[in-house]
Amino acid sequence: SCYGSIGLIRSFCARFAKVGRARKMDFLKGFAGEVLKQAVQQQQMQNATQSTNVRVEAESNYERAAPRASGCGETHVLIMANDYKRTSSPLTCSMDGRNMETLVRACGVTDCIAMYDDQCQKHIAHQAIADIGRRCAPDDYLVIYYSGHGTSMRDHDGDEADGKDEAYCFVDEDGQVTGDSCMRDDEFADAVIQATNEQVRILVLSDCCHSGTIADLDKPSWGAREVISISGCLDSQTSGDMGRGGIYTHSMLLAIDHLQDAATEDYSVGMLYNGTLDYDQRVFNSAQDITIQTTSSVTPDRMAWPLVPVEEYKAPLTQAAAASGATNADEAVHHAMGNPDLLTQLGINPGIVQFISASGLASGKIDPKQLLKAGYEAYKSGAFDDMRKQANEMRKSCKQQ
């Protein structure tokens, strides 16, 4: 930028004046190296990509196939899920974690660390990242999955355009969320970078609030690493909890189920992301934007998706709908949207189900007056009270000092 260039010139003049004549040439060489390094870092930041709730390139344009297709490398998975049972804002994220464990087993993955509830403390998470990262060889994948509360915190190092860091809400020894118990995006990124070889392919999957840039993938310190983050919503949004697991997670699992039904055994992260968007919109009509972010070294079509089942796999929603005759993910969606009782069994508030039906969201035929009336009726019935209460209490628990 212009201001960055002016600052660089001022720094050069001030430092050059202090250097003795005999050392000026060495200083110029060193300063030229600094300028080149900054230019490379700026280019990396500019080339990092982010898409929110829009389809991305999904062709299989990668050179390195996933371990199942190539026979090379392994997939390592770290799962962290917290229900916050000892707080005033409990969730059902352990169901997400166990659903992910079921998927991981179906994919033949043998190296999986799963952490739940009071195990989800920051220092334990740091150690788990270090341990599993150490086991990753250059051709491997590291998949980090987090389901829980997320929050925004005041940025301490000036690297955030909005002045806020995003953070995972881990708990302290008393099971409570505090400012000190949270892991900021900078801290998370540094932990993963320090733990892994630069050739390891990394996926960060986050079903939590304020998680759009939770991995800080525009940080220059990621270097040439191939890293993709998919999260339940933007930094400014809250992620939906159904009462039986998060909306993003269920949408992703439905997409994997569907791709297996279509006999697709090798596909890109972009294809999986697009499928997740489809099911998020078709089943849940959620207001959150599912976000994908990449480092400058990769795009969604240039990384293979590693978690492809090697045995028959059915998503939780497909299994729940089986009683009504569904045999695949698409039929499950159809039955679920036409069966409010089934949605209620899945933990979705009946008032919100009624809002989806009355507003025209489910049919795609939205009349503004109808939408406003349905929203008002849902508000009066208290359909949104639980979500509002959880959001307010999490803001209080993570107030910045």
Short mmCIF file of C-alpha atoms in Angstrom, two decimals, residues 7-329:
data_model
loop_
_atom_site.label_atom_id
_atom_site.label_comp_id
_atom_site.label_asym_id
_atom_site.label_seq_id
_atom_site.Cartn_x
_atom_site.Cartn_y
_atom_site.Cartn_z
CA GLY A 7 6.83 3.79 6.17
CA LEU A 8 9.40 1.59 4.46
CA ILE A 9 11.19 4.60 2.95
CA ARG A 10 11.28 6.39 6.30
CA SER A 11 12.66 3.27 7.97
CA PHE A 12 15.34 2.96 5.29
CA CYS A 13 16.47 6.60 5.61
CA ALA A 14 16.63 6.49 9.40
CA ARG A 15 18.58 3.24 9.49
CA PHE A 16 20.88 4.06 6.55
CA ALA A 17 21.98 7.31 8.22
CA LYS A 18 23.19 5.38 11.26
CA VAL A 19 25.28 2.87 9.30
CA GLY A 20 29.00 3.53 8.89
CA ARG A 21 30.40 3.98 5.39
CA ALA A 22 32.18 0.62 5.38
CA ARG A 23 28.95 -1.24 6.15
CA LYS A 24 26.56 0.62 3.85
CA MET A 25 26.79 -1.98 1.02
CA ASP A 26 26.01 -4.85 3.42
CA PHE A 27 23.13 -2.81 4.79
CA LEU A 28 21.72 -2.22 1.29
CA LYS A 29 21.86 -5.96 0.53
CA GLY A 30 20.14 -6.80 3.79
CA PHE A 31 17.47 -4.15 3.30
CA ALA A 32 16.80 -5.39 -0.25
CA GLY A 33 16.21 -8.84 1.22
CA GLU A 34 13.72 -7.39 3.71
CA VAL A 35 11.84 -5.61 0.91
CA LEU A 36 11.67 -8.81 -1.15
CA LYS A 37 10.42 -10.79 1.83
CA GLN A 38 7.67 -8.23 2.51
CA ALA A 39 6.66 -8.26 -1.16
CA VAL A 40 6.34 -12.06 -1.12
CA GLN A 41 4.28 -11.91 2.09
CA GLN A 42 1.95 -9.27 0.63
CA GLN A 43 1.47 -11.38 -2.50
CA GLN A 44 0.63 -14.42 -0.39
CA MET A 45 -1.97 -12.45 1.54
CA GLN A 46 -3.51 -11.13 -1.67
CA ASN A 47 -3.69 -14.60 -3.23
CA ALA A 48 -5.41 -16.26 -0.26
CA THR A 49 -9.04 -16.88 -1.22
CA GLN A 50 -12.35 -16.85 0.63
CA SER A 51 -15.87 -17.66 -0.58
CA THR A 52 -19.04 -17.36 1.45
CA ASN A 53 -22.19 -19.30 0.63
CA VAL A 54 -21.39 -19.43 -3.10
CA ARG A 55 -20.37 -22.42 -5.17
CA VAL A 56 -16.68 -22.80 -5.98
CA GLU A 57 -14.69 -24.58 -8.69
CA ALA A 58 -15.20 -28.30 -8.09
CA GLU A 59 -13.30 -30.13 -10.84
CA SER A 60 -10.58 -32.55 -9.74
CA ASN A 61 -7.63 -30.35 -10.71
CA TYR A 62 -5.23 -31.63 -8.06
CA GLU A 63 -1.89 -33.32 -8.69
CA ARG A 64 -1.86 -35.27 -5.41
CA ALA A 65 -4.86 -37.57 -5.00
CA ALA A 66 -6.19 -38.47 -1.56
CA PRO A 67 -4.65 -41.51 0.18
CA ARG A 68 -7.56 -43.81 -0.66
CA ALA A 69 -7.27 -43.12 -4.40
CA SER A 70 -3.48 -42.87 -4.65
CA GLY A 71 -2.40 -45.49 -2.15
CA CYS A 72 0.14 -42.96 -0.85
CA GLY A 73 0.02 -41.26 2.51
CA GLU A 74 -2.38 -41.41 5.45
CA THR A 75 -5.10 -39.25 6.93
CA HIS A 76 -4.82 -38.13 10.56
CA VAL A 77 -7.84 -36.63 12.34
CA LEU A 78 -8.20 -34.51 15.48
CA ILE A 79 -11.78 -34.07 16.76
CA MET A 80 -12.62 -31.53 19.47
CA ALA A 81 -16.26 -31.21 20.61
CA ASN A 82 -17.68 -29.61 23.73
CA ASP A 83 -21.21 -29.55 25.15
CA TYR A 84 -20.32 -26.97 27.86
CA LYS A 85 -22.36 -28.95 30.37
CA ARG A 86 -21.13 -26.87 33.32
CA THR A 87 -21.99 -23.51 31.74
CA SER A 88 -25.27 -21.66 31.27
CA SER A 89 -24.99 -22.07 27.47
CA PRO A 90 -24.90 -25.83 26.76
CA LEU A 91 -24.75 -27.25 23.24
CA THR A 92 -25.00 -30.72 21.67
CA CYS A 93 -21.60 -30.74 19.99
CA SER A 94 -20.56 -34.15 21.33
CA MET A 95 -23.06 -35.58 18.86
CA ASP A 96 -21.17 -33.81 16.08
CA GLY A 97 -17.93 -35.30 17.34
CA ARG A 98 -19.30 -38.82 17.53
CA ASN A 99 -20.89 -38.47 14.09
CA MET A 100 -17.45 -37.48 12.80
CA GLU A 101 -15.87 -40.46 14.56
CA THR A 102 -18.36 -42.74 12.75
CA LEU A 103 -17.39 -41.17 9.43
CA VAL A 104 -13.67 -41.48 10.20
CA ARG A 105 -14.04 -45.20 10.96
CA ALA A 106 -16.01 -45.71 7.73
CA CYS A 107 -13.13 -44.07 5.87
CA GLY A 108 -10.61 -46.54 7.29
CA VAL A 109 -8.69 -43.85 9.21
CA THR A 110 -6.71 -45.37 12.10
CA ASP A 111 -5.05 -42.28 13.62
CA CYS A 112 -7.83 -40.28 15.27
CA ILE A 113 -7.72 -38.28 18.51
CA ALA A 114 -11.16 -37.38 19.89
CA MET A 115 -11.52 -34.89 22.76
CA TYR A 116 -14.83 -34.12 24.50
CA ASP A 117 -16.15 -31.67 27.08
CA ASP A 118 -13.68 -31.04 29.93
CA GLN A 119 -10.87 -32.54 27.82
CA CYS A 120 -11.28 -29.49 25.55
CA GLN A 121 -8.92 -27.24 27.48
CA LYS A 122 -6.47 -25.04 25.63
CA HIS A 123 -3.27 -26.64 26.89
CA ILE A 124 -4.61 -30.12 26.10
CA ALA A 125 -5.58 -28.98 22.60
CA HIS A 126 -2.08 -27.57 22.08
CA GLN A 127 -0.57 -30.92 23.04
CA ALA A 128 -2.96 -32.88 20.83
CA ILE A 129 -2.10 -30.69 17.81
CA ALA A 130 1.61 -31.19 18.49
CA ASP A 131 1.23 -34.97 18.93
CA ILE A 132 -0.84 -35.66 15.83
CA GLY A 133 1.07 -33.14 13.73
CA ARG A 134 4.33 -34.90 14.57
CA ARG A 135 2.94 -38.14 13.09
CA CYS A 136 2.09 -36.54 9.72
CA ALA A 137 4.46 -37.34 6.84
CA PRO A 138 4.78 -35.09 3.76
CA ASP A 139 2.14 -36.99 1.70
CA ASP A 140 -0.37 -37.11 4.58
CA TYR A 141 -3.47 -35.16 5.50
CA LEU A 142 -4.21 -33.54 8.84
CA VAL A 143 -7.91 -32.92 9.42
CA ILE A 144 -8.80 -30.80 12.46
CA TYR A 145 -12.51 -30.74 13.34
CA TYR A 146 -13.94 -28.43 16.01
CA SER A 147 -17.55 -28.20 17.19
CA GLY A 148 -18.42 -25.84 20.01
CA HIS A 149 -18.73 -22.18 20.85
CA GLY A 150 -16.69 -19.62 18.98
CA THR A 151 -16.25 -15.94 19.78
CA SER A 152 -14.65 -12.68 18.67
CA MET A 153 -11.95 -11.07 20.82
CA ARG A 154 -10.15 -7.75 20.61
CA ASP A 155 -7.21 -8.05 18.21
CA HIS A 156 -3.89 -7.69 20.04
CA ASP A 157 -1.41 -7.64 17.16
CA GLY A 158 -3.15 -5.50 14.53
CA ASP A 159 -3.45 -8.23 11.87
CA GLU A 160 -7.26 -8.16 11.64
CA ALA A 161 -9.05 -5.67 9.37
CA ASP A 162 -12.10 -5.63 11.67
CA GLY A 163 -9.99 -5.24 14.82
CA LYS A 164 -11.10 -8.63 16.16
CA ASP A 165 -9.50 -12.04 16.50
CA GLU A 166 -11.70 -15.10 16.14
CA ALA A 167 -11.30 -17.80 18.78
CA TYR A 168 -12.28 -21.33 19.75
CA CYS A 169 -13.98 -21.38 23.16
CA PHE A 170 -12.16 -24.01 25.16
CA VAL A 171 -12.90 -24.36 28.87
CA ASP A 172 -10.84 -24.05 32.03
CA GLU A 173 -10.45 -26.68 34.75
CA ASP A 174 -13.86 -25.70 36.13
CA GLY A 175 -15.56 -26.26 32.79
CA GLN A 176 -16.11 -22.53 32.24
CA VAL A 177 -15.30 -20.32 29.26
CA THR A 178 -13.06 -17.35 30.02
CA GLY A 179 -10.91 -14.99 27.99
CA ASP A 180 -7.82 -16.97 29.01
CA SER A 181 -9.35 -20.34 28.10
CA CYS A 182 -10.06 -19.32 24.49
CA MET A 183 -7.61 -20.07 21.69
CA ARG A 184 -7.25 -17.13 19.30
CA ASP A 185 -6.91 -17.68 15.55
CA ASP A 186 -3.26 -16.48 15.66
CA GLU A 187 -2.45 -18.98 18.39
CA PHE A 188 -4.22 -21.83 16.60
CA ALA A 189 -2.44 -21.10 13.31
CA ASP A 190 0.96 -20.96 15.00
CA ALA A 191 0.33 -24.27 16.78
CA VAL A 192 -0.55 -26.07 13.54
CA ILE A 193 2.36 -24.52 11.61
CA GLN A 194 4.88 -25.50 14.27
CA ALA A 195 3.53 -29.06 14.47
CA THR A 196 3.49 -29.99 10.78
CA ASN A 197 5.79 -30.53 7.83
CA GLU A 198 5.24 -27.96 5.06
CA GLN A 199 4.14 -30.67 2.60
CA VAL A 200 1.28 -31.94 4.78
CA ARG A 201 -2.16 -31.09 3.40
CA ILE A 202 -4.34 -29.56 6.11
CA LEU A 203 -8.13 -29.24 6.45
CA VAL A 204 -9.71 -27.23 9.27
CA LEU A 205 -13.45 -27.89 9.74
CA SER A 206 -15.20 -25.62 12.26
CA ASP A 207 -18.85 -25.83 13.30
CA CYS A 208 -18.94 -22.81 15.57
CA CYS A 209 -19.80 -19.12 15.72
CA HIS A 210 -17.44 -16.41 14.42
CA SER A 211 -15.37 -18.91 12.47
CA GLY A 212 -15.08 -17.65 8.90
CA THR A 213 -11.36 -16.87 9.22
CA ILE A 214 -10.61 -18.97 12.29
CA ALA A 215 -7.43 -20.40 10.72
CA ASP A 216 -6.05 -16.99 9.62
CA LEU A 217 -5.03 -18.44 6.26
CA ASP A 218 -3.83 -15.08 4.95
CA LYS A 219 -1.00 -15.10 7.50
CA PRO A 220 2.38 -15.09 5.70
CA SER A 221 3.66 -17.68 8.17
CA TRP A 222 1.59 -20.38 6.41
CA GLY A 223 4.19 -20.09 3.63
CA ALA A 224 3.66 -22.57 0.79
CA ARG A 225 1.42 -24.89 2.81
CA GLU A 226 -1.77 -26.22 1.22
CA VAL A 227 -4.45 -25.44 3.80
CA ILE A 228 -8.23 -25.13 3.45
CA SER A 229 -10.66 -24.09 6.16
CA ILE A 230 -14.42 -24.68 5.97
CA SER A 231 -16.55 -23.15 8.71
CA GLY A 232 -20.16 -22.94 9.79
CA CYS A 233 -20.48 -19.21 9.27
CA LEU A 234 -18.80 -15.84 8.81
CA ASP A 235 -16.83 -14.05 11.52
CA SER A 236 -19.90 -11.90 12.25
CA GLN A 237 -22.42 -14.77 12.40
CA THR A 238 -23.54 -17.43 14.84
CA SER A 239 -23.58 -21.09 13.81
CA GLY A 240 -26.76 -23.12 14.20
CA ASP A 241 -27.10 -25.86 16.81
CA MET A 242 -30.00 -28.21 16.10
CA GLY A 243 -30.22 -29.81 19.51
CA ARG A 244 -28.74 -32.94 17.96
CA GLY A 245 -25.65 -31.56 16.33
CA GLY A 246 -24.67 -28.58 14.22
CA ILE A 247 -26.28 -27.64 10.92
CA TYR A 248 -22.96 -27.38 9.06
CA THR A 249 -21.84 -30.82 10.22
CA HIS A 250 -25.12 -32.49 9.25
CA SER A 251 -25.04 -30.79 5.84
CA MET A 252 -21.47 -31.98 5.23
CA LEU A 253 -22.30 -35.56 6.23
CA LEU A 254 -25.32 -35.55 3.90
CA ALA A 255 -23.06 -34.39 1.05
CA ILE A 256 -20.61 -37.25 1.72
CA ASP A 257 -23.55 -39.68 1.85
CA HIS A 258 -24.85 -38.36 -1.48
CA LEU A 259 -21.48 -38.60 -3.20
CA GLN A 260 -21.17 -42.22 -2.10
CA ASP A 261 -24.68 -42.89 -3.47
CA ALA A 262 -23.42 -41.48 -6.76
CA ALA A 263 -20.45 -43.89 -6.64
CA THR A 264 -18.01 -40.97 -6.46
CA GLU A 265 -14.81 -42.18 -4.80
CA ASP A 266 -12.37 -39.40 -5.68
CA TYR A 267 -13.42 -35.75 -5.56
CA SER A 268 -12.16 -32.31 -4.61
CA VAL A 269 -12.71 -30.27 -1.47
CA GLY A 270 -14.60 -27.87 -3.75
CA MET A 271 -17.11 -30.56 -4.73
CA LEU A 272 -17.68 -31.50 -1.10
CA TYR A 273 -18.11 -27.83 -0.17
CA ASN A 274 -20.68 -27.27 -2.92
CA GLY A 275 -22.61 -30.33 -1.79
CA THR A 276 -22.57 -29.06 1.79
CA LEU A 277 -24.02 -25.74 0.64
CA ASP A 278 -26.77 -27.54 -1.27
CA TYR A 279 -27.90 -29.52 1.76
CA ASP A 280 -27.57 -26.54 4.11
CA GLN A 281 -30.01 -24.64 1.89
CA ARG A 282 -32.29 -27.54 1.01
CA VAL A 283 -32.77 -29.03 4.47
CA PHE A 284 -32.19 -26.24 6.94
CA ASN A 285 -32.60 -23.00 4.99
CA SER A 286 -30.18 -21.58 7.53
CA ALA A 287 -29.31 -17.90 7.61
CA GLN A 288 -25.63 -18.60 8.20
CA ASP A 289 -23.14 -18.57 5.35
CA ILE A 290 -20.90 -21.62 5.17
CA THR A 291 -17.46 -20.24 4.38
CA ILE A 292 -14.40 -21.71 2.67
CA GLN A 293 -10.98 -20.09 2.90
CA THR A 294 -7.66 -21.22 1.39
CA THR A 295 -4.00 -20.30 1.58
CA SER A 296 -2.38 -18.80 -1.51
CA SER A 297 -0.89 -22.19 -2.46
CA VAL A 298 -4.15 -24.03 -3.12
CA THR A 299 -7.74 -23.61 -4.33
CA PRO A 300 -10.77 -25.81 -3.51
CA ASP A 301 -10.47 -27.70 -6.81
CA ARG A 302 -6.74 -28.35 -6.29
CA MET A 303 -7.03 -30.37 -3.08
CA ALA A 304 -8.59 -33.84 -2.97
CA TRP A 305 -11.14 -34.51 -0.21
CA PRO A 306 -9.59 -37.17 2.09
CA LEU A 307 -12.58 -38.49 4.08
CA VAL A 308 -14.16 -40.82 1.52
CA PRO A 309 -15.84 -43.93 3.05
CA VAL A 310 -14.41 -47.32 2.13
CA GLU A 311 -17.56 -49.05 3.39
CA GLU A 312 -21.27 -48.24 3.20
CA TYR A 313 -21.96 -44.95 4.95
CA LYS A 314 -25.26 -43.29 5.84
CA ALA A 315 -25.50 -39.81 7.31
CA PRO A 316 -27.41 -39.43 10.60
CA LEU A 317 -30.28 -37.65 8.87
CA THR A 318 -30.53 -40.45 6.31
CA GLN A 319 -30.69 -43.00 9.12
CA ALA A 320 -33.34 -41.00 10.96
CA ALA A 321 -35.48 -40.76 7.84
CA ALA A 322 -35.15 -44.47 7.02
CA ALA A 323 -38.26 -45.27 9.07
CA SER A 324 -40.32 -43.25 6.61
CA GLY A 325 -38.93 -45.15 3.61
CA ALA A 326 -35.93 -43.05 2.53
CA THR A 327 -33.09 -45.01 0.95
CA ASN A 328 -30.58 -42.24 0.18
CA ALA A 329 -29.66 -38.70 1.17
#
